[in-house]
Short mmCIF file of C-alpha atoms in Angstrom, two decimals:
data_model
loop_
_atom_site.label_atom_id
_atom_site.label_comp_id
_atom_site.label_asym_id
_atom_site.label_seq_id
_atom_site.Cartn_x
_atom_site.Cartn_y
_atom_site.Cartn_z
CA UNK A 1 -34.98 1.42 -5.14
CA UNK A 2 -32.17 2.85 -3.05
CA UNK A 3 -29.14 3.12 -5.35
CA UNK A 4 -25.48 3.83 -4.56
CA UNK A 5 -23.05 5.04 -7.24
CA UNK A 6 -19.33 4.89 -6.46
CA UNK A 7 -17.18 7.64 -7.94
CA UNK A 8 -16.91 11.39 -8.19
CA UNK A 9 -16.13 12.37 -11.77
CA UNK A 10 -17.97 13.39 -14.91
CA UNK A 11 -18.74 9.75 -15.67
CA UNK A 12 -20.49 9.32 -12.34
CA UNK A 13 -22.39 12.61 -12.69
CA UNK A 14 -23.79 11.41 -16.02
CA UNK A 15 -24.61 7.97 -14.58
CA UNK A 16 -26.41 9.61 -11.66
CA UNK A 17 -28.30 11.91 -14.01
CA UNK A 18 -29.47 9.01 -16.20
CA UNK A 19 -30.43 6.84 -13.21
CA UNK A 20 -32.57 9.65 -11.80
CA UNK A 21 -34.60 9.76 -15.02
CA UNK A 22 -35.93 6.29 -14.21
CA UNK A 23 -38.91 6.06 -11.80
CA UNK A 24 -37.42 2.90 -10.27
CA UNK A 25 -34.94 5.14 -8.44
CA UNK A 26 -36.38 6.33 -5.12
CA UNK A 27 -33.15 7.46 -3.47
CA UNK A 28 -29.71 8.05 -4.98
CA UNK A 29 -26.43 8.36 -3.06
CA UNK A 30 -23.07 9.01 -4.75
CA UNK A 31 -19.73 8.55 -2.99
CA UNK A 32 -17.80 10.77 -2.93
CA UNK A 33 -19.60 12.79 -5.59
CA UNK A 34 -18.72 16.38 -6.52
CA UNK A 35 -20.33 19.82 -6.49
CA UNK A 36 -22.52 19.09 -9.51
CA UNK A 37 -23.63 15.69 -8.26
CA UNK A 38 -24.53 17.25 -4.90
CA UNK A 39 -27.14 19.34 -6.71
CA UNK A 40 -29.09 16.25 -7.83
CA UNK A 41 -28.26 13.49 -5.31
CA UNK A 42 -27.00 12.82 -1.79
CA UNK A 43 -23.23 12.60 -1.41
CA UNK A 44 -21.36 10.43 1.08
CA UNK A 45 -17.72 10.23 2.14
CA UNK A 46 -15.90 6.93 2.72
CA UNK A 47 -13.13 4.95 1.03
CA UNK A 48 -14.76 3.52 -2.10
CA UNK A 49 -11.82 1.13 -2.61
CA UNK A 50 -12.40 -0.47 0.81
CA UNK A 51 -14.87 -3.28 0.13
CA UNK A 52 -15.72 -3.65 3.82
CA UNK A 53 -16.52 0.05 4.15
CA UNK A 54 -18.69 -0.03 1.03
CA UNK A 55 -20.65 -3.06 2.28
CA UNK A 56 -21.08 -1.51 5.73
CA UNK A 57 -22.45 1.71 4.23
CA UNK A 58 -24.72 -0.14 1.79
CA UNK A 59 -26.22 -2.25 4.57
CA UNK A 60 -26.67 0.73 6.89
CA UNK A 61 -28.48 2.71 4.17
CA UNK A 62 -30.58 -0.23 2.87
CA UNK A 63 -29.03 0.01 -0.59
CA UNK A 64 -30.70 -2.20 -3.19
CA UNK A 65 -28.23 -1.72 -6.03
CA UNK A 66 -24.64 -0.49 -6.36
CA UNK A 67 -23.10 0.92 -9.55
CA UNK A 68 -19.30 1.06 -9.58
CA UNK A 69 -18.03 3.86 -11.81
CA UNK A 70 -14.19 3.98 -11.78
CA UNK A 71 -11.63 1.25 -12.29
CA UNK A 72 -9.81 1.42 -8.94
CA UNK A 73 -12.63 -0.08 -6.80
CA UNK A 74 -13.07 -2.84 -9.39
CA UNK A 75 -9.39 -3.76 -9.28
CA UNK A 76 -9.59 -3.67 -5.48
CA UNK A 77 -12.34 -6.32 -5.46
CA UNK A 78 -15.20 -4.13 -4.23
CA UNK A 79 -17.67 -5.91 -6.53
CA UNK A 80 -16.58 -9.24 -5.01
CA UNK A 81 -17.21 -8.01 -1.45
CA UNK A 82 -20.65 -6.70 -2.40
CA UNK A 83 -21.52 -10.00 -4.09
CA UNK A 84 -20.47 -11.91 -0.97
CA UNK A 85 -22.82 -9.69 1.04
CA UNK A 86 -25.68 -10.40 -1.38
CA UNK A 87 -25.94 -6.81 -2.64
CA UNK A 88 -26.71 -6.57 -6.39
CA UNK A 89 -23.85 -4.76 -8.09
CA UNK A 90 -22.96 -3.46 -11.54
CA UNK A 91 -19.27 -4.07 -12.13
CA UNK A 92 -16.99 -7.04 -12.80
CA UNK A 93 -15.06 -9.08 -10.25
CA UNK A 94 -11.42 -8.23 -9.57
CA UNK A 95 -10.39 -11.29 -11.58
CA UNK A 96 -12.43 -10.16 -14.59
CA UNK A 97 -11.36 -6.52 -14.18
CA UNK A 98 -7.79 -7.63 -14.90
CA UNK A 99 -8.76 -6.97 -18.53
CA UNK A 100 -8.09 -3.35 -17.61
CA UNK A 101 -5.83 -3.67 -14.59
CA UNK A 102 -3.09 -5.57 -16.48
CA UNK A 103 -2.07 -4.90 -20.09
CA UNK A 104 -0.10 -8.16 -20.11
CA UNK A 105 -3.15 -10.15 -18.99
CA UNK A 106 -5.24 -8.62 -21.78
CA UNK A 107 -2.63 -9.51 -24.38
CA UNK A 108 -2.47 -13.09 -23.12
CA UNK A 109 -6.26 -13.34 -23.31
CA UNK A 110 -6.25 -11.95 -26.86
CA UNK A 111 -3.58 -14.42 -27.93
CA UNK A 112 -5.56 -17.32 -26.45
CA UNK A 113 -8.81 -16.09 -28.02
CA UNK A 114 -7.30 -15.28 -31.40
CA UNK A 115 -8.49 -11.68 -31.15
CA UNK A 116 -6.65 -9.32 -33.52
CA UNK A 117 -4.46 -6.82 -31.67
CA UNK A 118 -1.01 -5.25 -31.86
CA UNK A 119 2.13 -7.36 -31.58
CA UNK A 120 3.64 -7.03 -28.11
CA UNK A 121 6.33 -7.89 -25.60
CA UNK A 122 6.51 -7.50 -21.83
CA UNK A 123 9.47 -6.39 -19.67
CA UNK A 124 10.20 -5.89 -15.97
CA UNK A 125 13.50 -4.03 -16.34
CA UNK A 126 14.78 -1.20 -18.50
CA UNK A 127 17.77 -2.70 -20.34
CA UNK A 128 15.97 -5.48 -22.29
CA UNK A 129 13.03 -3.13 -22.94
CA UNK A 130 15.37 -0.59 -24.52
CA UNK A 131 17.10 -3.29 -26.56
CA UNK A 132 13.70 -4.40 -27.90
CA UNK A 133 12.82 -0.82 -28.88
CA UNK A 134 16.11 -0.41 -30.74
CA UNK A 135 15.44 -3.69 -32.53
CA UNK A 136 11.84 -2.80 -33.49
CA UNK A 137 12.32 0.90 -34.22
CA UNK A 138 9.71 3.63 -34.10
CA UNK A 139 6.88 4.52 -34.07
CA UNK A 140 6.13 2.24 -31.13
CA UNK A 141 3.90 2.26 -28.05
CA UNK A 142 5.07 1.96 -24.43
CA UNK A 143 2.46 1.15 -21.76
CA UNK A 144 2.59 0.79 -18.00
CA UNK A 145 1.19 -2.67 -17.27
CA UNK A 146 -1.10 -1.55 -14.44
CA UNK A 147 -3.65 1.19 -13.77
CA UNK A 148 -2.23 4.68 -14.31
CA UNK A 149 -5.37 6.84 -14.41
CA UNK A 150 -5.40 6.84 -18.21
CA UNK A 151 -1.93 8.39 -18.46
CA UNK A 152 0.42 5.39 -18.58
CA UNK A 153 0.61 5.21 -22.38
CA UNK A 154 3.35 6.78 -24.50
CA UNK A 155 2.85 6.75 -28.26
CA UNK A 156 6.45 7.33 -29.31
CA UNK A 157 7.08 8.55 -32.84
CA UNK A 158 10.86 8.31 -32.37
CA UNK A 159 13.19 5.85 -30.66
CA UNK A 160 14.36 8.65 -28.36
CA UNK A 161 10.79 9.23 -27.12
CA UNK A 162 10.31 5.51 -26.51
CA UNK A 163 13.60 5.15 -24.62
CA UNK A 164 12.74 8.19 -22.50
CA UNK A 165 9.36 6.59 -21.84
CA UNK A 166 11.06 3.46 -20.52
CA UNK A 167 13.13 5.59 -18.14
CA UNK A 168 9.96 7.37 -16.99
CA UNK A 169 8.12 4.10 -16.36
CA UNK A 170 10.91 2.45 -14.39
CA UNK A 171 11.74 5.63 -12.46
CA UNK A 172 8.46 5.26 -10.59
CA UNK A 173 6.52 8.03 -12.37
CA UNK A 174 3.48 5.74 -12.51
CA UNK A 175 4.06 3.97 -9.20
CA UNK A 176 3.41 0.24 -9.08
CA UNK A 177 1.60 0.46 -12.43
CA UNK A 178 4.96 0.95 -14.14
CA UNK A 179 6.80 -1.92 -12.44
CA UNK A 180 6.24 -3.85 -15.67
CA UNK A 181 5.82 -2.42 -19.16
CA UNK A 182 4.18 -3.72 -22.29
CA UNK A 183 5.69 -2.53 -25.57
CA UNK A 184 3.36 -2.73 -28.56
CA UNK A 185 3.46 -2.41 -32.28
CA UNK A 186 2.21 1.01 -33.42
CA UNK A 187 -1.15 0.68 -35.16
CA UNK A 188 -2.36 3.36 -37.54
CA UNK A 189 -5.95 3.97 -38.56
CA UNK A 190 -8.96 5.60 -36.93
CA UNK A 191 -9.67 4.97 -33.25
CA UNK A 192 -13.16 4.34 -31.87
CA UNK A 193 -14.77 3.21 -28.61
CA UNK A 194 -17.29 0.37 -28.59
CA UNK A 195 -19.32 -0.36 -25.46
CA UNK A 196 -21.01 -3.66 -24.67
CA UNK A 197 -22.78 -5.01 -21.61
CA UNK A 198 -22.03 -8.58 -20.52
CA UNK A 199 -23.81 -10.66 -17.87
CA UNK A 200 -21.53 -13.68 -18.05
CA UNK A 201 -23.42 -15.15 -21.01
CA UNK A 202 -25.13 -12.53 -23.15
CA UNK A 203 -23.28 -9.70 -24.89
CA UNK A 204 -25.37 -6.60 -25.69
CA UNK A 205 -23.88 -3.65 -27.64
CA UNK A 206 -24.95 -0.34 -26.08
CA UNK A 207 -23.20 2.30 -28.13
CA UNK A 208 -20.18 3.72 -29.90
CA UNK A 209 -18.21 6.92 -29.40
CA UNK A 210 -15.01 8.64 -30.38
CA UNK A 211 -12.77 10.32 -27.84
CA UNK A 212 -10.11 13.02 -28.27
CA UNK A 213 -7.09 12.02 -26.18
CA UNK A 214 -4.62 14.73 -27.17
CA UNK A 215 -4.71 17.99 -25.24
CA UNK A 216 -4.54 20.37 -28.19
CA UNK A 217 -6.52 21.24 -31.30
CA UNK A 218 -5.71 19.10 -34.29
CA UNK A 219 -4.96 16.17 -31.97
CA UNK A 220 -1.64 17.67 -30.89
CA UNK A 221 0.23 17.63 -27.59
CA UNK A 222 0.39 14.98 -24.86
CA UNK A 223 -2.25 12.36 -24.16
CA UNK A 224 -4.88 13.16 -21.52
CA UNK A 225 -7.78 11.33 -19.92
CA UNK A 226 -9.91 12.72 -22.77
CA UNK A 227 -10.75 16.26 -23.91
CA UNK A 228 -14.12 15.51 -25.49
CA UNK A 229 -16.20 12.86 -27.22
CA UNK A 230 -19.16 12.32 -29.50
CA UNK A 231 -21.60 9.50 -30.18
CA UNK A 232 -22.28 7.61 -32.38
CA UNK A 233 -18.94 7.00 -34.10
CA UNK A 234 -19.48 7.13 -37.88
CA UNK A 235 -16.67 4.67 -38.57
CA UNK A 236 -18.46 2.00 -36.50
CA UNK A 237 -20.82 0.91 -39.27
CA UNK A 238 -22.68 -2.40 -39.19
CA UNK A 239 -19.84 -4.36 -40.81
CA UNK A 240 -17.15 -3.02 -38.45
CA UNK A 241 -19.40 -3.49 -35.43
CA UNK A 242 -20.13 -7.11 -36.31
CA UNK A 243 -16.46 -7.82 -36.97
CA UNK A 244 -15.55 -6.38 -33.56
CA UNK A 245 -18.22 -8.50 -31.88
CA UNK A 246 -17.41 -11.77 -33.62
CA UNK A 247 -13.61 -11.51 -33.83
CA UNK A 248 -12.75 -9.66 -30.62
CA UNK A 249 -15.48 -9.32 -27.98
CA UNK A 250 -17.19 -12.72 -28.02
CA UNK A 251 -13.94 -14.74 -28.24
CA UNK A 252 -12.62 -12.73 -25.28
CA UNK A 253 -15.77 -13.32 -23.24
CA UNK A 254 -15.65 -17.04 -24.07
CA UNK A 255 -12.01 -17.23 -22.96
CA UNK A 256 -12.80 -15.43 -19.70
CA UNK A 257 -15.62 -17.89 -19.00
CA UNK A 258 -13.37 -20.83 -19.90
CA UNK A 259 -10.90 -19.61 -17.27
CA UNK A 260 -13.61 -19.49 -14.62
CA UNK A 261 -13.85 -15.69 -14.48
CA UNK A 262 -16.97 -14.78 -16.47
CA UNK A 263 -17.25 -11.07 -17.22
CA UNK A 264 -20.23 -9.15 -15.81
CA UNK A 265 -20.44 -5.41 -16.38
CA UNK A 266 -19.66 -2.96 -19.13
CA UNK A 267 -16.73 -3.69 -21.41
CA UNK A 268 -15.16 -0.68 -23.07
CA UNK A 269 -13.53 -1.92 -26.27
CA UNK A 270 -10.94 0.49 -27.67
CA UNK A 271 -10.48 -0.22 -31.36
CA UNK A 272 -8.15 0.84 -34.16
CA UNK A 273 -9.85 0.55 -37.53
CA UNK A 274 -8.09 0.46 -40.87
CA UNK A 275 -9.56 -0.61 -44.21
CA UNK A 276 -12.74 -1.65 -42.41
CA UNK A 277 -10.91 -4.08 -40.12
CA UNK A 278 -10.91 -3.54 -36.33
CA UNK A 279 -8.02 -4.44 -34.04
CA UNK A 280 -8.06 -4.19 -30.25
CA UNK A 281 -6.15 -1.29 -28.68
CA UNK A 282 -7.26 -1.94 -25.09
CA UNK A 283 -10.08 -3.07 -22.85
CA UNK A 284 -11.45 -1.06 -19.96
CA UNK A 285 -13.67 -2.60 -17.29
CA UNK A 286 -15.90 0.49 -16.93
CA UNK A 287 -17.51 3.22 -18.99
CA UNK A 288 -15.05 5.63 -20.54
CA UNK A 289 -14.78 9.20 -19.36
CA UNK A 290 -15.83 11.35 -21.26
CA UNK A 291 -17.55 8.76 -23.49
CA UNK A 292 -19.99 7.84 -20.72
CA UNK A 293 -21.36 11.38 -20.75
CA UNK A 294 -22.47 11.20 -24.39
CA UNK A 295 -23.80 7.65 -24.00
CA UNK A 296 -25.89 8.55 -20.94
CA UNK A 297 -27.32 11.60 -22.71
CA UNK A 298 -28.50 9.32 -25.51
CA UNK A 299 -29.66 6.40 -23.31
CA UNK A 300 -31.49 8.38 -20.63
CA UNK A 301 -33.83 6.49 -18.29
CA UNK A 302 -33.31 3.07 -19.91
CA UNK A 303 -29.71 3.09 -18.66
CA UNK A 304 -30.81 1.91 -15.20
CA UNK A 305 -32.85 -0.96 -16.65
CA UNK A 306 -29.83 -2.09 -18.67
CA UNK A 307 -27.47 -1.90 -15.69
CA UNK A 308 -29.91 -3.89 -13.54
CA UNK A 309 -30.37 -6.54 -16.24
CA UNK A 310 -26.58 -6.90 -16.46
CA UNK A 311 -26.22 -7.39 -12.71
CA UNK A 312 -29.13 -9.84 -12.56
CA UNK A 313 -28.15 -11.94 -15.62
CA UNK A 314 -31.16 -10.85 -17.68
CA UNK A 315 -29.52 -9.19 -20.67
CA UNK A 316 -31.06 -11.71 -23.06
CA UNK A 317 -34.41 -10.05 -22.32
CA UNK A 318 -33.23 -6.53 -23.09
CA UNK A 319 -32.57 -4.42 -26.14
CA UNK A 320 -31.42 -0.82 -26.51
CA UNK A 321 -33.84 1.79 -27.80
CA UNK A 322 -31.83 4.34 -29.75
CA UNK A 323 -33.17 7.63 -31.06
CA UNK A 324 -31.78 8.98 -34.32
CA UNK A 325 -29.73 11.54 -32.42
CA UNK A 326 -26.16 12.57 -31.68
CA UNK A 327 -24.38 13.78 -28.57
CA UNK A 328 -21.15 15.65 -27.89
CA UNK A 329 -19.25 16.57 -24.74
CA UNK A 330 -16.54 19.22 -24.51
CA UNK A 331 -14.15 18.97 -21.55
CA UNK A 332 -13.16 22.15 -19.73
CA UNK A 333 -9.78 21.58 -18.08
CA UNK A 334 -7.49 23.55 -15.77
CA UNK A 335 -4.63 25.47 -17.36
CA UNK A 336 -1.54 23.28 -17.37
CA UNK A 337 -3.41 19.97 -17.64
CA UNK A 338 -2.29 17.20 -18.21
CA UNK A 339 0.81 18.57 -16.47
CA UNK A 340 0.87 20.59 -13.27
CA UNK A 341 -2.17 22.75 -12.60
CA UNK A 342 -3.50 24.85 -9.75
CA UNK A 343 -6.57 23.98 -7.69
CA UNK A 344 -9.09 26.25 -6.04
CA UNK A 345 -9.96 28.69 -8.83
CA UNK A 346 -13.57 29.90 -8.82
CA UNK A 347 -15.87 28.96 -11.70
CA UNK A 348 -18.70 31.30 -12.65
CA UNK A 349 -21.46 31.37 -15.23
CA UNK A 350 -22.96 27.97 -14.38
CA UNK A 351 -26.25 29.19 -12.91
CA UNK A 352 -27.65 30.25 -16.27
CA UNK A 353 -27.12 26.90 -17.98
CA UNK A 354 -30.04 24.59 -18.71
CA UNK A 355 -30.41 21.11 -17.25
CA UNK A 356 -32.54 19.15 -19.70
CA UNK A 357 -32.44 15.94 -21.71
CA UNK A 358 -30.77 18.01 -24.45
CA UNK A 359 -28.18 19.96 -22.46
CA UNK A 360 -26.27 19.16 -19.25
CA UNK A 361 -23.09 20.47 -17.67
CA UNK A 362 -21.61 17.40 -15.99
CA UNK A 363 -19.11 18.16 -13.24
CA UNK A 364 -15.85 16.25 -12.83
CA UNK A 365 -13.22 17.96 -10.66
CA UNK A 366 -15.32 20.41 -8.66
CA UNK A 367 -16.27 21.15 -5.08
CA UNK A 368 -18.33 23.78 -3.30
CA UNK A 369 -16.73 26.40 -1.04
CA UNK A 370 -18.67 29.24 0.57
CA UNK A 371 -21.45 28.88 -1.95
CA UNK A 372 -19.12 28.99 -4.96
CA UNK A 373 -18.03 26.25 -7.34
CA UNK A 374 -14.25 25.77 -7.36
CA UNK A 375 -11.98 23.62 -9.51
CA UNK A 376 -10.29 20.69 -7.76
CA UNK A 377 -9.02 18.58 -10.65
CA UNK A 378 -7.43 18.59 -14.10
CA UNK A 379 -10.57 17.84 -16.08
CA UNK A 380 -13.23 19.92 -14.38
CA UNK A 381 -16.46 20.26 -16.42
CA UNK A 382 -18.15 18.49 -19.33
CA UNK A 383 -20.41 20.63 -21.55
CA UNK A 384 -22.68 17.93 -22.98
CA UNK A 385 -25.51 18.23 -25.48
CA UNK A 386 -27.72 16.19 -27.80
CA UNK A 387 -28.86 17.17 -31.26
CA UNK A 388 -30.64 15.75 -34.27
CA UNK A 389 -27.31 16.06 -36.07
CA UNK A 390 -23.75 16.09 -34.77
CA UNK A 391 -23.40 19.71 -35.86
CA UNK A 392 -26.45 20.64 -33.79
CA UNK A 393 -25.06 18.81 -30.76
CA UNK A 394 -21.69 20.53 -31.28
CA UNK A 395 -23.24 23.99 -31.50
CA UNK A 396 -25.13 23.43 -28.25
CA UNK A 397 -22.16 21.99 -26.38
CA UNK A 398 -19.84 24.81 -27.39
CA UNK A 399 -22.48 27.44 -26.58
CA UNK A 400 -22.55 26.02 -23.05
CA UNK A 401 -18.76 25.96 -22.78
CA UNK A 402 -18.51 29.60 -23.90
CA UNK A 403 -20.88 30.72 -21.13
CA UNK A 404 -18.60 29.41 -18.38
CA UNK A 405 -16.64 32.20 -16.69
CA UNK A 406 -13.36 30.53 -15.76
CA UNK A 407 -10.18 32.36 -16.85
CA UNK A 408 -8.04 29.58 -15.35
CA UNK A 409 -9.53 26.95 -17.67
CA UNK A 410 -9.41 26.00 -21.34
CA UNK A 411 -11.06 23.64 -23.85
CA UNK A 412 -10.34 22.34 -27.32
CA UNK A 413 -12.21 24.10 -30.11
CA UNK A 414 -12.37 21.20 -32.55
CA UNK A 415 -14.13 18.28 -30.83
CA UNK A 416 -15.83 16.19 -33.52
CA UNK A 417 -13.65 17.54 -36.32
CA UNK A 418 -13.08 14.16 -37.94
CA UNK A 419 -16.76 13.23 -38.16
CA UNK A 420 -17.84 16.73 -39.21
CA UNK A 421 -15.19 16.84 -41.92
#
C-alpha cells in the first residue's frame, strides 16, 4: 500500500514508525514531516489543511490510504474531501471533529447523552463571563471554545487568575478560538487519557495513558502541550474503563449517530477520576501528543491494521493484542517553552541512539540544516522507550534524554512520578 500521513510532529513520527513495521506498507509519505521522519519516510510539502491540495497530491501519488494526525486538517474538513474523492482515510468528518473543535458543542452533546462532566456555562463577551466567575468563585476553569493548539485552557486557582484569563481570551491571544469561552466547574481527582477507535458503529478501546501537562517538576508551572507520558495508566482499571465506556463514550457515540454525524476515527477521552468514578474533561478527535508516542511503541505493526479497520468499518472483526509491557516518553523542549523560545539551535548526540522496538527518539519540532539537526519548535524531541516494568521504561527513556547534547533545551525529571510512587 501507498500511505500518506498528514502532520509533522512527534505524534506523526510515531505513527509513521508504527506503520512502517507492518508489511502492508510499501511506500510511506509524510507531509510536511520533520528531520526525524525524513530519516524513515519520504516527506512532502503542501498545505495539509487544504482538502483540494491533499486530494490532488494523493491522486498524483496513487495513495491508497491517508492517516490524518493533527486536529487542524480535521476541523478544516480534509477527511470529507478525501471521502468525496473515494480515498480511504483515517480521521473523522469536520462535523464529527467538532467534539474537539468546539468546547460548547461537546458540552451540549454530553448534556444530551447524559455523560458525566463538569458543570459549565458559555459566554461571548467579557462582562457576563466575569460576573459568572465572581458568582461561582475559584478554583474554576476557563477554556477557549475553539482550537488553540492545546494552550487555550486556564485552570485558575484564584478569582484573579480567572478574571485575567477572561481578559486574555477576549483580547485575541488565542485568535478566533477565544471569540467564545466556556467556563467550567473545577474537578479534582486524577487525570487519565483513554483512547478508543470508532467506525461509526463499533467502539474498540486501544489503550490508556497519563500525560504531564505542567511544564515543571512536581506538576508546577503553566500548562503545555504535554511534557511526557506513560502507558498504561494504573488508575484505568477494569471497573473505571467499563464505566467510562458505558457512561461516557458509548452514549456520546450514540448521540453523534442520532444527529447524523457518526464518528469514525480515534477518540481521545480525557478523564478526571475520583473515588473510582470517571467524568469527562474533554474529547479530542485525534491521538494525543505525547500519548500517541507511548501507544505506538506498545502497539507496533498492528496499529496499521487497526487504523485500516476503522476507516473501512471493520472494527467488529478486530481486537488489540497487548503485551505485558509499559512505555514512557520524555519531552525535550526549548528553553522558555511554553512561553517565548528561540529557534535554530543545533542538537547533537542523536547519532548514537538506538532505533528499535524498545527505544526510539521521536522528533517533533526539528529540521535539517547543512547536515545538522536544529530545533524549530517548542517541544522538540520525545525520548521514548518500552520496558517490562514502568521503572525499566523510565530508566531507558531518561538514559536517551541524557545523551542528547542540547544546552538550549530542558526536560522534566519526574515523568511517571505518580505511578511509580
